Amino acid sequence: MTQFSFELLAEDGAARLGRVHTAHGAIDTPAFMPVGTAATVKAMLPGSVAATGAQIVLGNTYHLMLRPGAERVARLGGLHKFMNWPGPILTDSGGFQVMSLAKLRKLDEDGVTFQSHHDGSRHRLTPESSMDIQRLLDADITMAFDECTPFPATPEQAAVSMRLSMRWAARSKAAFVPRPGYGLFGIVQGGVYPELRADSAKALLEIGFDGYAVGGLAVGEGQEAMFATLEVTTPLLPRDKPRYLMGVGRPSDIIGAVLRGVDMFDCVMPTRSGRTAQAFTRRGTVNLRNARHQDDPRPLEEGCSCPCCRDHSRAYLHHLIRSEEILGPMLLTWHNIQAYQDLMRSLREAIAEGRVAEFAAEAARLEALGDIEVLRHAG
Amino acid sequence: MTQFSFELLAEDGAARLGRVHTAHGAIDTPAFMPVGTAATVKAMLPGSVAATGAQIVLGNTYHLMLRPGAERVARLGGLHKFMNWPGPILTDSGGFQVMSLAKLRKLDEDGVTFQSHHDGSRHRLTPESSMDIQRLLDADITMAFDECTPFPATPEQAAVSMRLSMRWAARSKAAFVPRPGYGLFGIVQGGVYPELRADSAKALLEIGFDGYAVGGLAVGEGQEAMFATLEVTTPLLPRDKPRYLMGVGRPSDIIGAVLRGVDMFDCVMPTRSGRTAQAFTRRGTVNLRNARHQDDPRPLEEGCSCPCCRDHSRAYLHHLIRSEEILGPMLLTWHNIQAYQDLMRSLREAIAEGRVAEFAAEAARLEALGDIEVLRHAG
């Protein structure tokens, strides 16, 4: 039986090439996990998600506990079978989304009471119930239940919040039922305060987890503060465990975080942007709603292997978006997931070849160039 | 170079097995054409449409002339390239949709003036401009410009409308630019009145077309009147040309029309229903929004080869629909298109084997049985 484990295959500065082994397969790192909030990566067939090279997707405990319900997913054979994703799945703990989405939430030492944003029904999440729900969902990677410290927060607020999360982390560990191939990740909190991050990392290491996430970033602090926080945090984490930066981010955020020793990422940006006409390319974001594309026969991104770029013109994508056709979000989501997976593949290759710094510099240069010039229609 | 032609391969009673040859490939008949209104079969990648077995799709002149514009489509290489559908395409003439969708339409002997339902801009369609637009779109099958006679209509109203359509048919023929592999279809009108249908068929035959459509049905007259009208109309049409029943229909409509000598069909029903949680199965329609599916691990339709049925449970489909996830319409549309193509394939096989009447009886028996029983969850 597969044991949950992390192989560190190569290092290039602080950047790491690795492989996470789980009950449902391996994940090459650095890895980007497409978000499948409600048991679907929005606008994508699961086979299409896999075709981009994605090896793991993320599910959201808050959404799934409310609809269709964790017990129902368990009766139907677990989340892998329910959403037809045979590969690894990571679920968040529900903590972050309870605080950002639920109505009338009330936090106490034991957990959080809240009302569903669907129907106002009352629910409760605690470290113990979060572990139970994630077990019912059959997540390969379970996240400890925590409070995502808001930004901005004073040092005192961040400390109080972080210490609560550390007590919840210990309860999460106690409640987590170990199974071969299944892992539990702790989450470092502490806001933008290095001492608190150090205290948090120390507390988590004493408890002992299969991987370590960095939480409470990408919440408005800016890229510079995020990178600074990573620089003081990742060196405190064990080399032989995977590191996951939650909710990040833009391609440049990911590249910078990989340079600072992060292995795993998730973000709604590629999927959400795909539904709002925004495409990610190596030369920055492109808004396909813009009329400059209406006569452009060229692909969104030259050399991209996705069906959007292989089979369709910018003019057609623009037409789909203007016509509010479902195929628009379908194609742009596919492209964006492909672009993110291609970025991760390139990062892995660069680390393996010891040239990740050069890769990062070239990526920054290309992004700064901006989108290729507008083709002026002659006729 | 391919000439536009129709091979009659077998007959079984009035039902016909055939093959239409066009500039962009062949179409096995009886054929169902998925509707790609705005240069996309809604919620489907074109490769997925082809994977169901569909060999031809339909585009709408009214929609495409307004957005993105026929000249733009032509500059971008034609509709096949624009929507990445390399196979045959049929375009309607715009007449039907101008009358049903446009604002402030005004019909005169020469044509129709109307305002776009998008922005109120003023446009005009005549037999000549409709031929021009369909040529710019590069339709393999161009439809003559006609007025779809409303239902109900008195014999006098139906006669006036039909005679206008016949004058427009002659002008359409005169304006159509023949090219190898490209065909022009005339449209029989005359409402539910056999004498008018006969007059219309005679007028069209005198003009001479590459195929003959039956228009003005499926507009509220009911299946019995539709079949009765077909029974007096199809015998008047030449055996060696394809026959197309416009805008039809439910599976039982199609089966009945095939038994009465029709070769080609189009309808928005499978695609539109896919976006409103309605699925077509051999045992009738199934509403996946119904809570009875919420714990049902079985596929929508046993034995169906589409990804919806192959990879997903009714419980999951129900969840997607309740959650308003795009994947719900994507999967149900795929299934519905697959179900229609499977029906056409079965009809072709039955005609080839001389058992189309038995096939029709068995299809009616299965549909009358209704959806398979609800699975009661034990837990």
Short mmCIF file of C-alpha atoms in Angstrom, two decimals, chain A residues 38-40 42-46 67-68 72 75-76 82-84 275 294-295 297 307 311-312 315-316 319-320 322-323 325-327 330 334 377, chain B residues 38-40 42-46 67-68 72 75-76 82-84 275 294-295 297 307 311-312 315-316 319-320 322-323 325-327 330 334 377:
data_model
loop_
_atom_site.label_atom_id
_atom_site.label_comp_id
_atom_site.label_asym_id
_atom_site.label_seq_id
_atom_site.Cartn_x
_atom_site.Cartn_y
_atom_site.Cartn_z
CA ALA A 38 -18.41 22.08 -5.82
CA ALA A 39 -16.97 18.77 -7.07
CA THR A 40 -16.32 20.20 -10.54
CA LYS A 42 -15.96 24.80 -13.45
CA ALA A 43 -16.64 24.46 -17.20
CA MET A 44 -14.26 21.49 -17.59
CA LEU A 45 -14.82 17.78 -18.02
CA PRO A 46 -12.55 15.97 -15.55
CA ARG A 67 -24.32 20.59 -1.09
CA PRO A 68 -24.51 17.69 -1.83
CA ARG A 72 -24.10 11.70 0.51
CA ARG A 75 -22.53 6.91 0.24
CA LEU A 76 -21.87 7.50 -3.45
CA PHE A 82 -18.60 11.30 -7.37
CA MET A 83 -16.77 13.79 -9.61
CA ASN A 84 -14.99 11.16 -11.70
CA ARG A 275 -15.46 32.84 -17.14
CA GLN A 294 -12.77 40.84 -33.52
CA ASP A 295 -10.92 40.33 -36.80
CA PRO A 297 -7.35 35.17 -37.09
CA PRO A 307 -7.98 23.08 -27.99
CA ASP A 311 -8.50 25.08 -33.02
CA HIS A 312 -9.78 28.63 -32.67
CA ALA A 315 -11.85 36.54 -33.47
CA TYR A 316 -13.93 33.46 -32.71
CA HIS A 319 -17.45 36.38 -30.84
CA LEU A 320 -18.28 33.64 -28.29
CA ARG A 322 -19.82 38.82 -26.97
CA SER A 323 -22.57 36.28 -27.71
CA GLU A 325 -21.93 31.44 -25.48
CA ILE A 326 -20.98 28.74 -22.94
CA LEU A 327 -18.19 27.62 -25.27
CA MET A 330 -15.19 26.41 -21.72
CA TRP A 334 -9.21 25.11 -20.66
CA HIS A 377 -7.36 44.10 -40.65
CA ALA B 38 -24.28 31.56 -33.37
CA ALA B 39 -21.47 29.47 -34.89
CA THR B 40 -21.39 27.12 -31.90
CA LYS B 42 -24.11 25.51 -27.45
CA ALA B 43 -22.00 24.04 -24.63
CA MET B 44 -20.14 21.65 -26.97
CA LEU B 45 -16.69 21.67 -28.45
CA PRO B 46 -16.99 20.98 -32.18
CA ARG B 67 -23.08 38.99 -35.05
CA PRO B 68 -20.27 38.55 -36.01
CA ARG B 72 -16.38 39.13 -41.12
CA ARG B 75 -12.80 37.38 -44.22
CA LEU B 76 -11.92 34.85 -41.51
CA PHE B 82 -14.54 30.20 -38.03
CA MET B 83 -16.30 27.62 -35.85
CA ASN B 84 -13.78 24.83 -36.52
CA ARG B 275 -29.44 23.59 -20.61
CA GLN B 294 -30.03 12.93 -5.61
CA ASP B 295 -28.83 9.56 -4.30
CA PRO B 297 -25.61 6.11 -8.44
CA PRO B 307 -19.15 10.83 -21.30
CA ASP B 311 -18.50 8.67 -16.35
CA HIS B 312 -21.18 10.14 -14.14
CA ALA B 315 -26.77 11.91 -8.36
CA TYR B 316 -23.81 13.89 -9.71
CA HIS B 319 -25.86 18.03 -7.97
CA LEU B 320 -24.38 19.94 -10.92
CA ARG B 322 -28.78 22.27 -8.41
CA SER B 323 -25.41 24.00 -8.09
CA GLU B 325 -22.51 24.40 -12.58
CA ILE B 326 -21.65 24.81 -16.28
CA LEU B 327 -20.67 21.14 -16.41
CA MET B 330 -22.19 20.49 -20.92
CA TRP B 334 -23.59 15.97 -24.98
CA HIS B 377 -31.59 4.76 -0.97
#
